[in-house]
PDB file of C-alpha atoms and ligand atoms in Angstrom:
ATOM      1  CA  MET A   1      77.626   9.122 140.495  1.00 73.00           C
ATOM      2  CA  PRO A   2      80.455  11.533 141.415  1.00 82.00           C
ATOM      3  CA  PRO A   3      80.197  13.236 144.817  1.00 89.00           C
ATOM      4  CA  ARG A   4      78.194  16.491 144.814  1.00 88.00           C
ATOM      5  CA  SER A   5      79.889  19.792 145.615  1.00 86.00           C
ATOM      6  CA  LEU A   6      79.366  21.621 148.895  1.00 85.00           C
ATOM      7  CA  SER A   7      76.978  24.208 147.437  1.00 83.00           C
ATOM      8  CA  ASN A   8      74.604  21.379 146.478  1.00 82.00           C
ATOM      9  CA  VAL A   9      74.741  19.477 149.761  1.00 87.00           C
ATOM     10  CA  PRO A  10      72.730  20.789 152.729  1.00 85.00           C
ATOM     11  CA  LEU A  11      73.771  20.337 156.324  1.00 88.00           C
ATOM     12  CA  PRO A  12      71.869  17.256 157.551  1.00 91.00           C
ATOM     13  CA  ASP A  13      68.826  18.216 159.614  1.00 92.00           C
ATOM     14  CA  GLN A  14      68.350  17.358 163.259  1.00 93.00           C
ATOM     15  CA  SER A  15      66.365  14.193 162.605  1.00 94.00           C
ATOM     16  CA  ALA A  16      69.102  12.827 160.335  1.00 94.00           C
ATOM     17  CA  ILE A  17      71.747  13.698 162.922  1.00 93.00           C
ATOM     18  CA  GLU A  18      69.699  11.948 165.612  1.00 93.00           C
ATOM     19  CA  ALA A  19      69.162   8.814 163.503  1.00 93.00           C
ATOM     20  CA  VAL A  20      72.888   8.545 162.789  1.00 91.00           C
ATOM     21  CA  ARG A  21      73.733   9.057 166.443  1.00 90.00           C
ATOM     22  CA  ILE A  22      71.302   6.380 167.561  1.00 90.00           C
ATOM     23  CA  SER A  23      72.795   3.919 165.080  1.00 88.00           C
ATOM     24  CA  CYS A  24      76.247   4.612 166.545  1.00 84.00           C
ATOM     25  CA  SER A  25      75.181   4.565 170.170  1.00 84.00           C
ATOM     26  CA  GLU A  26      74.247   0.922 169.740  1.00 73.00           C
ATOM     27  CA  LEU A  27      77.705  -0.100 168.602  1.00 74.00           C
ATOM     28  CA  PRO A  28      79.688  -2.043 171.182  1.00 69.00           C
ATOM     29  CA  ALA A  29      81.975   0.457 172.987  1.00 68.00           C
ATOM     30  CA  GLY A  30      85.669   0.236 172.128  1.00 67.00           C
ATOM     31  CA  SER A  31      85.126  -2.598 169.721  1.00 68.00           C
ATOM     32  CA  THR A  32      87.316  -2.964 166.638  1.00 74.00           C
ATOM     33  CA  LEU A  33      84.481  -4.762 164.887  1.00 81.00           C
ATOM     34  CA  LEU A  34      83.277  -1.661 163.035  1.00 82.00           C
ATOM     35  CA  ALA A  35      86.749  -0.968 161.647  1.00 82.00           C
ATOM     36  CA  GLU A  36      87.295  -4.612 160.703  1.00 86.00           C
ATOM     37  CA  ARG A  37      83.977  -4.810 158.862  1.00 89.00           C
ATOM     38  CA  PHE A  38      84.613  -1.455 157.232  1.00 89.00           C
ATOM     39  CA  TYR A  39      87.955  -2.513 155.735  1.00 91.00           C
ATOM     40  CA  GLN A  40      86.604  -5.937 154.741  1.00 93.00           C
ATOM     41  CA  ASN A  41      83.726  -4.281 152.890  1.00 96.00           C
ATOM     42  CA  LEU A  42      85.941  -1.646 151.311  1.00 95.00           C
ATOM     43  CA  PHE A  43      88.519  -4.051 149.901  1.00 96.00           C
ATOM     44  CA  LYS A  44      85.850  -6.469 148.732  1.00 97.00           C
ATOM     45  CA  MET A  45      84.086  -3.674 146.834  1.00 96.00           C
ATOM     46  CA  ALA A  46      87.227  -2.013 145.538  1.00 97.00           C
ATOM     47  CA  PRO A  47      90.273  -4.329 145.795  1.00 97.00           C
ATOM     48  CA  ASP A  48      92.504  -1.811 144.022  1.00 96.00           C
ATOM     49  CA  LEU A  49      92.200   0.560 147.001  1.00 96.00           C
ATOM     50  CA  ARG A  50      94.100  -1.908 149.224  1.00 95.00           C
ATOM     51  CA  SER A  51      97.493  -0.715 147.966  1.00 95.00           C
ATOM     52  CA  MET A  52      96.746   2.852 149.145  1.00 93.00           C
ATOM     53  CA  PHE A  53      96.864   1.658 152.749  1.00 92.00           C
ATOM     54  CA  ALA A  54      99.803   0.394 154.787  1.00 89.00           C
ATOM     55  CA  GLU A  55     100.308  -3.358 154.585  1.00 90.00           C
ATOM     56  CA  ASN A  56      99.676  -3.728 158.285  1.00 86.00           C
ATOM     57  CA  LEU A  57      96.308  -2.112 158.903  1.00 85.00           C
ATOM     58  CA  HIS A  58      96.473  -2.580 162.669  1.00 77.00           C
ATOM     59  CA  PRO A  59      98.330   0.544 163.849  1.00 68.00           C
ATOM     60  CA  GLN A  60      95.681   2.666 162.323  1.00 68.00           C
ATOM     61  CA  HIS A  61      93.017   0.115 162.020  1.00 67.00           C
ATOM     62  CA  LYS A  62      90.401   2.054 163.902  1.00 69.00           C
ATOM     63  CA  ARG A  63      91.403   5.580 162.917  1.00 79.00           C
ATOM     64  CA  MET A  64      89.247   6.135 159.906  1.00 74.00           C
ATOM     65  CA  ALA A  65      86.091   4.582 161.293  1.00 67.00           C
ATOM     66  CA  ASP A  66      86.649   6.217 164.698  1.00 72.00           C
ATOM     67  CA  ALA A  67      87.164   9.551 162.969  1.00 80.00           C
ATOM     68  CA  LEU A  68      83.775   9.200 161.364  1.00 76.00           C
ATOM     69  CA  LEU A  69      82.156   8.447 164.677  1.00 75.00           C
ATOM     70  CA  GLN A  70      83.812  11.556 166.125  1.00 82.00           C
ATOM     71  CA  VAL A  71      82.482  13.598 163.226  1.00 87.00           C
ATOM     72  CA  VAL A  72      78.996  12.353 164.061  1.00 84.00           C
ATOM     73  CA  HIS A  73      79.557  13.534 167.625  1.00 86.00           C
ATOM     74  CA  TYR A  74      80.417  17.098 166.483  1.00 91.00           C
ATOM     75  CA  LEU A  75      77.651  17.579 163.924  1.00 90.00           C
ATOM     76  CA  ASP A  76      76.074  20.152 166.247  1.00 86.00           C
ATOM     77  CA  ALA A  77      79.098  22.432 165.743  1.00 88.00           C
ATOM     78  CA  PRO A  78      79.155  22.362 161.939  1.00 89.00           C
ATOM     79  CA  ASP A  79      81.425  25.399 161.417  1.00 90.00           C
ATOM     80  CA  ASP A  80      84.309  23.975 163.408  1.00 91.00           C
ATOM     81  CA  LEU A  81      83.672  20.557 161.996  1.00 93.00           C
ATOM     82  CA  ALA A  82      83.591  21.797 158.411  1.00 94.00           C
ATOM     83  CA  HIS A  83      86.997  23.423 158.902  1.00 94.00           C
ATOM     84  CA  GLN A  84      88.505  20.216 160.325  1.00 93.00           C
ATOM     85  CA  LEU A  85      87.036  18.203 157.475  1.00 95.00           C
ATOM     86  CA  ARG A  86      88.571  20.563 154.909  1.00 96.00           C
ATOM     87  CA  VAL A  87      91.983  20.086 156.515  1.00 95.00           C
ATOM     88  CA  LEU A  88      91.472  16.312 156.534  1.00 94.00           C
ATOM     89  CA  GLY A  89      90.365  16.366 152.895  1.00 96.00           C
ATOM     90  CA  ALA A  90      93.419  18.352 151.834  1.00 97.00           C
ATOM     91  CA  GLN A  91      95.659  15.897 153.731  1.00 95.00           C
ATOM     92  CA  HIS A  92      93.953  12.966 152.024  1.00 95.00           C
ATOM     93  CA  ARG A  93      94.601  14.364 148.596  1.00 96.00           C
ATOM     94  CA  ARG A  94      98.159  15.491 149.327  1.00 95.00           C
ATOM     95  CA  GLU A  95      99.465  12.576 151.409  1.00 95.00           C
ATOM     96  CA  TYR A  96      97.354   9.614 150.350  1.00 94.00           C
ATOM     97  CA  GLY A  97      96.436  10.494 146.768  1.00 95.00           C
ATOM     98  CA  VAL A  98      92.703  10.203 147.507  1.00 96.00           C
ATOM     99  CA  GLU A  99      90.506  11.294 144.604  1.00 96.00           C
ATOM    100  CA  PRO A 100      86.794  12.216 144.487  1.00 96.00           C
ATOM    101  CA  ARG A 101      85.905   8.859 142.904  1.00 96.00           C
ATOM    102  CA  HIS A 102      87.183   7.043 146.032  1.00 96.00           C
ATOM    103  CA  TYR A 103      84.692   8.652 148.422  1.00 96.00           C
ATOM    104  CA  PRO A 104      81.560   6.700 147.445  1.00 96.00           C
ATOM    105  CA  TYR A 105      83.360   3.379 148.095  1.00 96.00           C
ATOM    106  CA  VAL A 106      84.346   4.464 151.572  1.00 94.00           C
ATOM    107  CA  GLY A 107      80.805   5.691 152.243  1.00 94.00           C
ATOM    108  CA  ARG A 108      79.217   2.444 151.122  1.00 96.00           C
ATOM    109  CA  ALA A 109      81.721   0.342 153.045  1.00 94.00           C
ATOM    110  CA  LEU A 110      81.193   2.354 156.192  1.00 90.00           C
ATOM    111  CA  ILE A 111      77.403   2.461 156.061  1.00 93.00           C
ATOM    112  CA  ARG A 112      77.290  -1.252 155.339  1.00 95.00           C
ATOM    113  CA  ALA A 113      79.604  -1.915 158.291  1.00 91.00           C
ATOM    114  CA  VAL A 114      77.382   0.085 160.648  1.00 89.00           C
ATOM    115  CA  SER A 115      74.297  -1.708 159.317  1.00 93.00           C
ATOM    116  CA  GLU A 116      75.923  -5.095 159.882  1.00 92.00           C
ATOM    117  CA  ILE A 117      76.616  -4.510 163.543  1.00 85.00           C
ATOM    118  CA  SER A 118      73.844  -2.129 164.623  1.00 85.00           C
ATOM    119  CA  PRO A 119      71.138  -4.210 166.344  1.00 85.00           C
ATOM    120  CA  THR A 120      68.235  -1.985 165.285  1.00 84.00           C
ATOM    121  CA  TRP A 121      69.296  -0.851 161.825  1.00 93.00           C
ATOM    122  CA  SER A 122      66.465   0.789 159.870  1.00 94.00           C
ATOM    123  CA  SER A 123      65.948   2.290 156.435  1.00 94.00           C
ATOM    124  CA  SER A 124      65.714   5.798 157.945  1.00 94.00           C
ATOM    125  CA  MET A 125      69.122   5.283 159.580  1.00 94.00           C
ATOM    126  CA  SER A 126      70.447   4.275 156.216  1.00 95.00           C
ATOM    127  CA  SER A 127      69.124   7.355 154.400  1.00 96.00           C
ATOM    128  CA  SER A 128      70.307   9.601 157.244  1.00 95.00           C
ATOM    129  CA  TRP A 129      73.810   8.152 157.005  1.00 94.00           C
ATOM    130  CA  VAL A 130      73.818   8.835 153.275  1.00 94.00           C
ATOM    131  CA  LEU A 131      72.986  12.516 153.927  1.00 94.00           C
ATOM    132  CA  VAL A 132      75.621  12.857 156.633  1.00 93.00           C
ATOM    133  CA  TYR A 133      78.305  11.126 154.590  1.00 93.00           C
ATOM    134  CA  GLU A 134      77.515  13.325 151.584  1.00 95.00           C
ATOM    135  CA  TRP A 135      78.039  16.409 153.719  1.00 95.00           C
ATOM    136  CA  ILE A 136      81.332  15.041 155.112  1.00 94.00           C
ATOM    137  CA  THR A 137      82.539  14.211 151.606  1.00 95.00           C
ATOM    138  CA  ALA A 138      81.563  17.619 150.219  1.00 96.00           C
ATOM    139  CA  ASN A 139      83.566  19.360 152.945  1.00 96.00           C
ATOM    140  CA  MET A 140      86.609  17.099 152.546  1.00 96.00           C
ATOM    141  CA  LEU A 141      86.579  17.615 148.795  1.00 97.00           C
ATOM    142  CA  ALA A 142      86.174  21.394 149.202  1.00 96.00           C
ATOM    143  CA  GLY A 143      89.331  21.300 151.347  1.00 96.00           C
ATOM    144  CA  ALA A 144      91.129  19.117 148.824  1.00 95.00           C
ATOM    145  CA  GLU A 145      90.495  21.759 146.174  1.00 92.00           C
ATOM    146  CA  GLU A 146      91.866  24.628 148.280  1.00 86.00           C
ATOM    147  CA  PRO A 147      95.532  25.534 147.698  1.00 74.00           C
ATOM    148  CA  ASP A 148      96.927  24.628 151.115  1.00 68.00           C
ATOM    149  CA  GLN A 149      95.028  23.602 154.235  1.00 53.00           C
ATOM    150  CA  ARG A 150      98.096  22.688 156.253  1.00 59.00           C
ATOM    151  CA  VAL A 151      98.072  25.649 158.651  1.00 47.00           C
ATOM    152  CA  SER A 152      94.969  25.267 160.761  1.00 50.00           C
ATOM    153  CA  GLY A 153      93.027  28.517 161.053  1.00 44.00           C
ATOM    154  CA  ALA A 154      95.508  30.613 159.027  1.00 41.00           C
ATOM    155  CA  GLY A 155      93.848  33.615 157.451  1.00 38.00           C
ATOM    156  CA  ARG A 156      90.482  32.582 158.821  1.00 39.00           C
ATOM    157  CA  GLY A 157      90.014  34.969 161.706  1.00 35.00           C
ATOM    158  CA  ARG A 158      90.002  33.241 165.078  1.00 33.00           C
ATOM    159  CA  ALA A 159      92.043  30.122 165.570  1.00 35.00           C
ATOM    160  CA  ARG A 160      89.984  26.931 165.773  1.00 38.00           C
ATOM    161  CA  PRO A 161      90.507  24.611 168.735  1.00 36.00           C
ATOM    162  CA  ALA A 162      92.846  21.760 167.901  1.00 39.00           C
ATOM    163  CA  ARG A 163      90.565  18.769 167.802  1.00 40.00           C
ATOM    164  CA  SER A 164      91.526  15.295 166.770  1.00 43.00           C
ATOM    165  CA  TYR A 165      89.026  13.086 164.992  1.00 41.00           C
ATOM    166  CA  ARG A 166      91.052   9.913 165.382  1.00 40.00           C
TER     167      ARG A 166
HETATM  168  C1  HEM B 201      84.558  10.294 155.577  1.00 63.04           C
HETATM  169  C2  HEM B 201      85.677  10.311 155.121  1.00 63.04           C
HETATM  170  C3  HEM B 201      87.003  10.001 155.764  1.00 63.04           C
HETATM  171  C4  HEM B 201      87.471  10.191 157.026  1.00 63.04           C
HETATM  172  C5  HEM B 201      86.726  10.794 158.218  1.00 63.04           C
HETATM  173  C6  HEM B 201      88.829   9.714 157.050  1.00 63.04           C
HETATM  174  C7  HEM B 201      89.672   9.746 158.137  1.00 63.04           C
HETATM  175  C8  HEM B 201      91.002   9.354 158.149  1.00 63.04           C
HETATM  176  C9  HEM B 201      91.933   9.514 159.240  1.00 63.04           C
HETATM  177  C10 HEM B 201      91.599  10.168 160.588  1.00 63.04           C
HETATM  178  C11 HEM B 201      93.114   9.000 158.866  1.00 63.04           C
HETATM  179  C12 HEM B 201      94.410   8.963 159.680  1.00 63.04           C
HETATM  180  C13 HEM B 201      95.163  10.246 159.366  1.00 63.04           C
HETATM  181  C14 HEM B 201      96.508  10.358 160.096  1.00 63.04           C
HETATM  182  O1  HEM B 201      97.028   9.366 160.565  1.00 63.04           O
HETATM  183  O2  HEM B 201      97.033  11.492 160.166  1.00 63.04           O
HETATM  184  C15 HEM B 201      92.962   8.500 157.514  1.00 63.04           C
HETATM  185  C16 HEM B 201      93.943   7.890 156.798  1.00 63.04           C
HETATM  186  C17 HEM B 201      93.786   7.411 155.526  1.00 63.04           C
HETATM  187  N1  HEM B 201      92.650   7.513 154.756  1.00 63.04           N
HETATM  188 FE1  HEM B 201      90.904   8.394 155.269  1.00 63.04          FE
HETATM  189  N2  HEM B 201      89.153   9.238 155.817  1.00 63.04           N
HETATM  190  C18 HEM B 201      88.057   9.400 155.009  1.00 63.04           C
HETATM  191  C19 HEM B 201      87.937   9.080 153.683  1.00 63.04           C
HETATM  192  C20 HEM B 201      88.895   8.409 152.973  1.00 63.04           C
HETATM  193  C21 HEM B 201      88.748   8.001 151.600  1.00 63.04           C
HETATM  194  C22 HEM B 201      87.550   8.280 150.703  1.00 63.04           C
HETATM  195  C23 HEM B 201      89.884   7.346 151.273  1.00 63.04           C
HETATM  196  C24 HEM B 201      90.159   6.692 149.937  1.00 63.04           C
HETATM  197  C25 HEM B 201      90.436   5.465 149.784  1.00 63.04           C
HETATM  198  C26 HEM B 201      90.755   7.350 152.435  1.00 63.04           C
HETATM  199  C27 HEM B 201      92.016   6.803 152.498  1.00 63.04           C
HETATM  200  C28 HEM B 201      92.893   6.938 153.555  1.00 63.04           C
HETATM  201  C29 HEM B 201      94.258   6.425 153.515  1.00 63.04           C
HETATM  202  C30 HEM B 201      94.926   5.709 152.336  1.00 63.04           C
HETATM  203  C31 HEM B 201      94.827   6.725 154.756  1.00 63.04           C
HETATM  204  C32 HEM B 201      96.253   6.379 155.239  1.00 63.04           C
HETATM  205  C33 HEM B 201      96.204   4.942 155.688  1.00 63.04           C
HETATM  206  C34 HEM B 201      97.538   4.319 155.914  1.00 63.04           C
HETATM  207  O3  HEM B 201      98.553   5.016 156.039  1.00 63.04           O
HETATM  208  O4  HEM B 201      97.556   3.068 155.972  1.00 63.04           O
HETATM  209  N3  HEM B 201      90.108   8.001 153.438  1.00 63.04           N
HETATM  210  N4  HEM B 201      91.661   8.744 157.114  1.00 63.04           N
END
């Protein structure tokens, strides 16, 4: 199923946000295990995506998975977060050639990776992650469809704080 557009995806409610946070709080701090599992799952599910990434995954090994964990951290400030996700989505389309059809693979690979290493994984964590990831995807894709998201905050009233999700 193709990702749904932003107007059809609600902001995850507080219980979903909490469930996702609990699943992450149990991950071993500073571990590269999540990123390793994530990439293993992704390239197993969709081997053709491997060529989109640098040959040596290490320099940015953790970036994508860490970025997602940071997103989870900022879900309480959805306006700022939505703006950052739009910028990230535009960058993904422009610099990495990411298309809407790629997002479900990344979501499945990530959620599976968290489930593999979270000691108390539950079905409600799983459905909460699906909701959160859908919202992230919808915002990134909304940004990818906008003409140019390069200048952070331009034409949007107040400037947003520069926040890195790496
Ligand atoms: C939840 C969604 C995602 C988040 C939070 C995310 C986050 C990130 C971040 C933070 C970076 C590093 C950017 C930089 O260095 O400036 C990155 C790079 C990248 N992402 Fe994503 N990403 C997401 C989804 C995707 C999807 C769906 C794809 C499609 C396969 C993808 C493919 C890539 C690629 C190819 C790179 C560059 C890697 C390299 O140079 O080796 N990402 N992503």
